[in-house]
mmCIF file of C-alpha atoms in Angstrom:
data_model
loop_
_atom_site.group_PDB
_atom_site.id
_atom_site.type_symbol
_atom_site.label_atom_id
_atom_site.label_comp_id
_atom_site.label_asym_id
_atom_site.label_seq_id
_atom_site.Cartn_x
_atom_site.Cartn_y
_atom_site.Cartn_z
ATOM 1 C CA UNK K 1 2.906 2.557 -23.471
ATOM 2 C CA UNK K 2 -0.186 0.340 -23.208
ATOM 3 C CA UNK K 3 -0.893 -0.622 -19.597
ATOM 4 C CA UNK K 4 -3.294 -2.891 -17.748
ATOM 5 C CA UNK K 5 -3.667 -1.601 -14.193
ATOM 6 C CA UNK K 6 -5.043 -4.283 -11.866
ATOM 7 C CA UNK K 7 -6.607 -2.858 -8.704
ATOM 8 C CA UNK K 8 -8.091 0.617 -9.182
ATOM 9 C CA UNK K 9 -9.166 1.062 -5.575
ATOM 10 C CA UNK K 10 -8.440 3.850 -3.098
ATOM 11 C CA UNK K 11 -4.738 4.119 -3.917
ATOM 12 C CA UNK K 12 -4.674 2.329 -7.278
ATOM 13 C CA UNK K 13 -7.032 4.712 -9.025
ATOM 14 C CA UNK K 14 -5.026 7.904 -8.388
ATOM 15 C CA UNK K 15 -1.892 6.037 -9.466
ATOM 16 C CA UNK K 16 -3.600 4.975 -12.694
ATOM 17 C CA UNK K 17 -4.792 8.538 -13.261
ATOM 18 C CA UNK K 18 -1.236 9.860 -12.939
ATOM 19 C CA UNK K 19 -0.108 7.379 -15.606
ATOM 20 C CA UNK K 20 -2.979 8.276 -17.915
ATOM 21 C CA UNK K 21 -2.377 12.004 -17.505
ATOM 22 C CA UNK K 22 1.199 11.454 -18.712
ATOM 23 C CA UNK K 23 -0.147 10.139 -22.009
ATOM 24 C CA UNK K 24 -0.063 6.379 -21.542
ATOM 25 C CA UNK K 25 -2.970 4.136 -22.502
ATOM 26 C CA UNK K 26 -4.521 2.644 -19.337
ATOM 27 C CA UNK K 27 -7.179 -0.030 -18.875
ATOM 28 C CA UNK K 28 -8.251 -0.778 -15.310
ATOM 29 C CA UNK K 29 -9.177 -4.172 -13.889
ATOM 30 C CA UNK K 30 -11.087 -4.495 -10.627
ATOM 31 C CA UNK K 31 -13.570 -7.031 -9.295
ATOM 32 C CA UNK K 32 -15.409 -4.373 -7.247
ATOM 33 C CA UNK K 33 -18.327 -2.703 -9.032
ATOM 34 C CA UNK K 34 -17.883 0.510 -7.041
ATOM 35 C CA UNK K 35 -14.190 0.776 -7.943
ATOM 36 C CA UNK K 36 -14.891 0.253 -11.636
ATOM 37 C CA UNK K 37 -17.641 2.857 -11.639
ATOM 38 C CA UNK K 38 -15.464 5.398 -9.817
ATOM 39 C CA UNK K 39 -12.662 4.820 -12.320
ATOM 40 C CA UNK K 40 -15.002 5.240 -15.289
ATOM 41 C CA UNK K 41 -16.310 8.511 -13.892
ATOM 42 C CA UNK K 42 -12.717 9.775 -13.883
ATOM 43 C CA UNK K 43 -11.969 8.647 -17.422
ATOM 44 C CA UNK K 44 -10.409 5.194 -16.995
ATOM 45 C CA UNK K 45 -12.130 2.341 -18.758
ATOM 46 C CA UNK K 46 -12.324 -0.818 -16.665
ATOM 47 C CA UNK K 47 -13.239 -4.482 -16.801
ATOM 48 C CA UNK K 48 -14.017 -6.898 -13.982
ATOM 49 C CA UNK K 49 -11.510 -9.608 -14.885
ATOM 50 C CA UNK K 50 -8.024 -9.705 -16.361
ATOM 51 C CA UNK K 51 -9.147 -12.143 -19.048
ATOM 52 C CA UNK K 52 -11.497 -9.443 -20.403
ATOM 53 C CA UNK K 53 -8.632 -7.032 -21.075
ATOM 54 C CA UNK K 54 -6.894 -6.727 -24.422
ATOM 55 C CA UNK K 55 -3.196 -7.583 -24.333
ATOM 56 C CA UNK K 56 -0.937 -4.749 -23.160
ATOM 57 C CA UNK K 57 2.813 -4.201 -23.080
ATOM 58 C CA UNK K 58 2.901 -3.637 -19.322
ATOM 59 C CA UNK K 59 0.820 -4.898 -16.401
ATOM 60 C CA UNK K 60 0.778 -3.007 -13.092
ATOM 61 C CA UNK K 61 -0.534 -4.886 -10.073
ATOM 62 C CA UNK K 62 -1.998 -3.018 -7.090
ATOM 63 C CA UNK K 63 -4.190 -5.687 -5.517
ATOM 64 C CA UNK K 64 -4.729 -5.736 -1.756
ATOM 65 C CA UNK K 65 -3.622 -9.206 -0.651
ATOM 66 C CA UNK K 66 -1.335 -12.119 -1.519
ATOM 67 C CA UNK K 67 -4.452 -14.195 -2.198
ATOM 68 C CA UNK K 68 -5.642 -11.719 -4.826
ATOM 69 C CA UNK K 69 -2.201 -11.789 -6.457
ATOM 70 C CA UNK K 70 -2.304 -15.584 -6.598
ATOM 71 C CA UNK K 71 -5.759 -15.535 -8.206
ATOM 72 C CA UNK K 72 -4.572 -12.985 -10.776
ATOM 73 C CA UNK K 73 -1.594 -15.148 -11.743
ATOM 74 C CA UNK K 74 -3.784 -18.185 -12.272
ATOM 75 C CA UNK K 75 -5.848 -16.153 -14.725
ATOM 76 C CA UNK K 76 -2.982 -14.370 -16.465
ATOM 77 C CA UNK K 77 -0.038 -16.791 -16.708
ATOM 78 C CA UNK K 78 -0.928 -18.313 -20.092
ATOM 79 C CA UNK K 79 -0.650 -14.889 -21.769
ATOM 80 C CA UNK K 80 2.197 -13.064 -19.972
ATOM 81 C CA UNK K 81 5.096 -13.921 -22.296
ATOM 82 C CA UNK K 82 6.879 -10.770 -23.449
ATOM 83 C CA UNK K 83 5.128 -8.480 -20.941
ATOM 84 C CA UNK K 84 6.621 -6.366 -18.169
ATOM 85 C CA UNK K 85 4.856 -7.023 -14.851
ATOM 86 C CA UNK K 86 5.244 -4.325 -12.184
ATOM 87 C CA UNK K 87 4.004 -5.641 -8.838
ATOM 88 C CA UNK K 88 3.353 -2.621 -6.599
ATOM 89 C CA UNK K 89 1.221 -4.330 -3.954
ATOM 90 C CA UNK K 90 2.596 -5.024 -0.476
ATOM 91 C CA UNK K 91 2.602 -8.826 -0.343
ATOM 92 C CA UNK K 92 5.864 -9.738 1.431
ATOM 93 C CA UNK K 93 9.244 -10.938 0.108
ATOM 94 C CA UNK K 94 8.467 -14.668 -0.094
ATOM 95 C CA UNK K 95 5.135 -14.211 -1.880
ATOM 96 C CA UNK K 96 6.676 -11.769 -4.350
ATOM 97 C CA UNK K 97 9.668 -13.998 -5.067
ATOM 98 C CA UNK K 98 7.420 -16.985 -5.733
ATOM 99 C CA UNK K 99 5.140 -14.933 -8.002
ATOM 100 C CA UNK K 100 8.128 -13.519 -9.882
ATOM 101 C CA UNK K 101 9.499 -17.001 -10.452
ATOM 102 C CA UNK K 102 6.227 -18.153 -11.996
ATOM 103 C CA UNK K 103 5.948 -15.064 -14.182
ATOM 104 C CA UNK K 104 9.555 -15.297 -15.357
ATOM 105 C CA UNK K 105 9.175 -18.968 -16.192
ATOM 106 C CA UNK K 106 6.167 -17.973 -18.316
ATOM 107 C CA UNK K 107 8.273 -15.397 -20.190
ATOM 108 C CA UNK K 108 7.506 -12.115 -18.395
ATOM 109 C CA UNK K 109 9.918 -9.504 -17.020
ATOM 110 C CA UNK K 110 9.149 -8.728 -13.367
ATOM 111 C CA UNK K 111 9.746 -5.539 -11.397
ATOM 112 C CA UNK K 112 9.091 -5.594 -7.648
ATOM 113 C CA UNK K 113 8.005 -2.021 -6.870
ATOM 114 C CA UNK K 114 6.019 -1.505 -3.647
ATOM 115 C CA UNK K 115 5.138 2.065 -2.732
ATOM 116 C CA UNK K 116 4.871 4.254 0.329
ATOM 117 C CA UNK K 117 3.055 7.565 0.735
ATOM 118 C CA UNK K 118 -0.597 6.582 0.899
ATOM 119 C CA UNK K 119 -3.573 7.910 -0.998
ATOM 120 C CA UNK K 120 -2.649 11.556 -0.499
ATOM 121 C CA UNK K 121 0.704 11.226 -2.258
ATOM 122 C CA UNK K 122 -0.724 8.905 -4.885
ATOM 123 C CA UNK K 123 -3.058 11.744 -5.865
ATOM 124 C CA UNK K 124 -0.149 14.142 -6.367
ATOM 125 C CA UNK K 125 2.296 11.713 -7.993
ATOM 126 C CA UNK K 126 4.650 11.908 -5.018
ATOM 127 C CA UNK K 127 4.869 8.293 -3.911
ATOM 128 C CA UNK K 128 8.208 6.704 -3.089
ATOM 129 C CA UNK K 129 8.688 3.522 -5.133
ATOM 130 C CA UNK K 130 11.127 0.824 -3.961
ATOM 131 C CA UNK K 131 12.090 -0.852 -7.254
ATOM 132 C CA UNK K 132 13.962 -4.141 -7.562
ATOM 133 C CA UNK K 133 14.640 -6.210 -10.661
ATOM 134 C CA UNK K 134 16.911 -6.482 -13.670
ATOM 135 C CA UNK K 135 18.405 -3.127 -14.649
ATOM 136 C CA UNK K 136 17.073 -3.376 -18.205
ATOM 137 C CA UNK K 137 13.546 -4.151 -16.991
ATOM 138 C CA UNK K 138 13.530 -1.263 -14.521
ATOM 139 C CA UNK K 139 14.925 1.066 -17.155
ATOM 140 C CA UNK K 140 12.193 0.085 -19.585
ATOM 141 C CA UNK K 141 9.357 0.940 -17.176
ATOM 142 C CA UNK K 142 10.961 3.899 -15.384
ATOM 143 C CA UNK K 143 9.040 6.469 -17.505
ATOM 144 C CA UNK K 144 5.813 4.927 -16.212
ATOM 145 C CA UNK K 145 7.003 4.614 -12.610
ATOM 146 C CA UNK K 146 8.133 8.237 -12.551
ATOM 147 C CA UNK K 147 4.609 9.423 -13.356
ATOM 148 C CA UNK K 148 3.614 8.087 -9.907
ATOM 149 C CA UNK K 149 6.538 9.236 -7.800
ATOM 150 C CA UNK K 150 10.241 8.980 -7.032
ATOM 151 C CA UNK K 151 11.923 5.707 -7.952
ATOM 152 C CA UNK K 152 14.442 4.286 -5.475
ATOM 153 C CA UNK K 153 16.326 1.335 -6.983
ATOM 154 C CA UNK K 154 16.943 -1.017 -4.052
ATOM 155 C CA UNK K 155 18.164 -4.234 -5.650
ATOM 156 C CA UNK K 156 18.430 -6.451 -8.677
ATOM 157 C CA UNK K 157 16.204 -9.323 -7.540
ATOM 158 C CA UNK K 158 12.411 -9.289 -7.187
ATOM 159 C CA UNK K 159 11.654 -9.569 -3.469
ATOM 160 C CA UNK K 160 14.220 -6.996 -2.382
ATOM 161 C CA UNK K 161 11.709 -4.177 -2.834
ATOM 162 C CA UNK K 162 9.283 -6.032 -0.594
ATOM 163 C CA UNK K 163 12.032 -6.409 1.996
ATOM 164 C CA UNK K 164 12.469 -2.643 2.143
ATOM 165 C CA UNK K 165 8.684 -2.227 2.346
ATOM 166 C CA UNK K 166 8.588 -4.656 5.286
ATOM 167 C CA UNK K 167 10.987 -2.384 7.188
ATOM 168 C CA UNK K 168 8.963 0.670 6.157
ATOM 169 C CA UNK K 169 5.699 -0.870 7.349
ATOM 170 C CA UNK K 170 7.262 -2.062 10.603
ATOM 171 C CA UNK K 171 8.192 1.517 11.448
ATOM 172 C CA UNK K 172 4.895 2.977 10.224
ATOM 173 C CA UNK K 173 2.859 0.477 12.235
ATOM 174 C CA UNK K 174 4.800 1.105 15.433
ATOM 175 C CA UNK K 175 4.927 4.895 15.010
ATOM 176 C CA UNK K 176 1.149 5.204 14.544
ATOM 177 C CA UNK K 177 0.444 3.138 17.651
ATOM 178 C CA UNK K 178 3.072 5.041 19.641
ATOM 179 C CA UNK K 179 1.483 8.353 18.617
ATOM 180 C CA UNK K 180 -1.957 7.108 19.648
ATOM 181 C CA UNK K 181 -0.691 5.878 23.004
ATOM 182 C CA UNK K 182 1.072 9.179 23.720
ATOM 183 C CA UNK K 183 -2.003 11.274 22.929
ATOM 184 C CA UNK K 184 -4.171 8.979 25.040
ATOM 185 C CA UNK K 185 -1.645 9.404 27.868
ATOM 186 C CA UNK K 186 -2.010 13.175 27.508
ATOM 187 C CA UNK K 187 -5.767 12.820 28.016
ATOM 188 C CA UNK K 188 -5.240 10.594 31.058
ATOM 189 C CA UNK K 189 -2.968 13.260 32.540
ATOM 190 C CA UNK K 190 -5.801 15.770 31.960
ATOM 191 C CA UNK K 191 -3.744 17.696 29.418
ATOM 192 C CA UNK K 192 -5.124 19.138 26.204
ATOM 193 C CA UNK K 193 -3.880 16.636 23.580
ATOM 194 C CA UNK K 194 -3.987 19.247 20.831
ATOM 195 C CA UNK K 195 -1.622 21.489 22.812
ATOM 196 C CA UNK K 196 0.590 18.531 23.653
ATOM 197 C CA UNK K 197 0.785 17.611 19.962
ATOM 198 C CA UNK K 198 1.808 21.120 18.941
ATOM 199 C CA UNK K 199 4.458 21.279 21.660
ATOM 200 C CA UNK K 200 6.184 17.935 21.058
ATOM 201 C CA UNK K 201 5.879 17.229 17.347
ATOM 202 C CA UNK K 202 8.671 19.613 16.341
ATOM 203 C CA UNK K 203 11.206 18.281 18.828
ATOM 204 C CA UNK K 204 13.132 15.080 19.448
ATOM 205 C CA UNK K 205 9.892 13.217 20.243
ATOM 206 C CA UNK K 206 8.328 14.091 16.905
ATOM 207 C CA UNK K 207 7.775 11.763 13.970
ATOM 208 C CA UNK K 208 6.191 12.040 10.539
ATOM 209 C CA UNK K 209 3.357 9.786 11.698
ATOM 210 C CA UNK K 210 2.750 11.863 14.820
ATOM 211 C CA UNK K 211 2.405 15.034 12.734
ATOM 212 C CA UNK K 212 0.303 13.363 10.035
ATOM 213 C CA UNK K 213 -1.952 11.060 12.085
ATOM 214 C CA UNK K 214 -1.974 13.045 15.338
ATOM 215 C CA UNK K 215 -4.457 15.736 14.214
ATOM 216 C CA UNK K 216 -6.807 13.033 12.886
ATOM 217 C CA UNK K 217 -6.534 11.128 16.155
ATOM 218 C CA UNK K 218 -7.985 14.193 17.867
ATOM 219 C CA UNK K 219 -11.079 13.993 15.641
ATOM 220 C CA UNK K 220 -13.816 11.365 15.675
ATOM 221 C CA UNK K 221 -14.426 8.022 14.007
ATOM 222 C CA UNK K 222 -15.847 9.643 10.885
ATOM 223 C CA UNK K 223 -12.576 11.337 9.909
ATOM 224 C CA UNK K 224 -11.741 11.020 6.195
ATOM 225 C CA UNK K 225 -9.926 7.768 5.413
ATOM 226 C CA UNK K 226 -6.363 8.127 4.144
ATOM 227 C CA UNK K 227 -5.280 4.561 4.953
ATOM 228 C CA UNK K 228 -7.625 2.040 6.556
ATOM 229 C CA UNK K 229 -7.093 0.041 9.732
ATOM 230 C CA UNK K 230 -7.455 -3.146 7.679
ATOM 231 C CA UNK K 231 -4.406 -2.186 5.624
ATOM 232 C CA UNK K 232 -2.283 -2.188 8.757
ATOM 233 C CA UNK K 233 -3.863 -5.405 10.004
ATOM 234 C CA UNK K 234 -2.614 -6.956 6.764
ATOM 235 C CA UNK K 235 0.730 -5.148 6.533
ATOM 236 C CA UNK K 236 1.757 -5.588 10.189
ATOM 237 C CA UNK K 237 0.832 -9.249 9.789
ATOM 238 C CA UNK K 238 3.131 -9.488 6.763
ATOM 239 C CA UNK K 239 5.927 -7.886 8.777
ATOM 240 C CA UNK K 240 5.389 -10.431 11.561
ATOM 241 C CA UNK K 241 5.498 -13.284 9.038
ATOM 242 C CA UNK K 242 8.688 -11.986 7.424
ATOM 243 C CA UNK K 243 10.330 -11.572 10.839
ATOM 244 C CA UNK K 244 9.339 -15.094 11.874
ATOM 245 C CA UNK K 245 10.727 -16.515 8.631
ATOM 246 C CA UNK K 246 14.172 -15.031 9.261
ATOM 247 C CA UNK K 247 14.177 -15.508 13.034
ATOM 248 C CA UNK K 248 14.068 -11.804 13.928
ATOM 249 C CA UNK K 249 12.501 -10.660 17.204
ATOM 250 C CA UNK K 250 9.940 -7.871 16.735
ATOM 251 C CA UNK K 251 8.176 -7.369 20.086
ATOM 252 C CA UNK K 252 7.163 -3.772 19.372
ATOM 253 C CA UNK K 253 5.632 -4.831 16.057
ATOM 254 C CA UNK K 254 3.666 -7.569 17.836
ATOM 255 C CA UNK K 255 2.164 -4.992 20.193
ATOM 256 C CA UNK K 256 1.225 -2.729 17.292
ATOM 257 C CA UNK K 257 -0.252 -5.635 15.300
ATOM 258 C CA UNK K 258 -2.451 -6.562 18.275
ATOM 259 C CA UNK K 259 -3.772 -2.996 18.425
ATOM 260 C CA UNK K 260 -4.765 -2.995 14.739
ATOM 261 C CA UNK K 261 -6.441 -6.364 15.188
ATOM 262 C CA UNK K 262 -8.346 -5.042 18.199
ATOM 263 C CA UNK K 263 -9.474 -2.011 16.201
ATOM 264 C CA UNK K 264 -10.707 -4.218 13.368
ATOM 265 C CA UNK K 265 -12.535 -6.484 15.809
ATOM 266 C CA UNK K 266 -14.220 -3.382 17.244
ATOM 267 C CA UNK K 267 -15.695 -2.614 13.807
ATOM 268 C CA UNK K 268 -13.136 0.011 12.788
ATOM 269 C CA UNK K 269 -11.501 -1.938 9.957
ATOM 270 C CA UNK K 270 -12.697 0.382 7.187
ATOM 271 C CA UNK K 271 -11.961 3.525 9.232
ATOM 272 C CA UNK K 272 -8.805 5.629 9.026
ATOM 273 C CA UNK K 273 -5.819 3.984 10.698
ATOM 274 C CA UNK K 274 -5.626 6.939 13.111
ATOM 275 C CA UNK K 275 -8.706 5.410 14.787
ATOM 276 C CA UNK K 276 -6.446 2.809 16.414
ATOM 277 C CA UNK K 277 -6.475 5.363 19.227
ATOM 278 C CA UNK K 278 -9.992 4.180 20.052
ATOM 279 C CA UNK K 279 -8.651 0.843 21.270
ATOM 280 C CA UNK K 280 -7.462 2.568 24.443
ATOM 281 C CA UNK K 281 -11.104 3.186 25.305
ATOM 282 C CA UNK K 282 -12.055 -0.514 25.102
#
């Protein structure tokens, strides 16, 4: 299958590489010079703008923000008829539904397919993909999706995948902040946080985020970035917006969102999201 992959950044590039390694033809699109150069070094040809790409059967979108998705649509809409568009970015249910409507009116098939698993699982093809859309459209692109991870079909309408991702990101955001607070409490109690982590993570108090982020929280600011603080500033903000739109109370999410914002304001936005623990030292 011929594929245009829009957004070959930290998580997009390993996803594109998984697709290419399965034998599909992939052309990357990214406005960032550094991202294009990194992709080229790993064997994926890239261009800076969608309009520079030759027409492909399928377009995969892994941009970072709703604003970037909107800009992409403005550029692409005149030429999308007959294409399958797989939107894998986390942009929220309302934004995705509106984008899908515009694409469908222009003649494209749309699959809403946000992912969870982060850069590490993108590199191994073990993402979880929440796919929503018409059964025929999902079936057509499933061979491509399965190169990147496990496909979970969650609904028949674009936007339903984003709804599941909102719940996923709510829990991730809160769990990371809870882990950071607990380890900071251990320090305040003059306990060794590394020992505390090893003692509690396997019991009822454990969580995937505690086991994954906890060891990095015990390191310093320069720890390798798996998922940046800025991603959770954006994603927890999207969760808050979705909750407000449907009238749901999310007080724990609001606390977590404030912590990510504080970390970004402290200059940690490009650092690993485990560094939210540093906000307790402010």
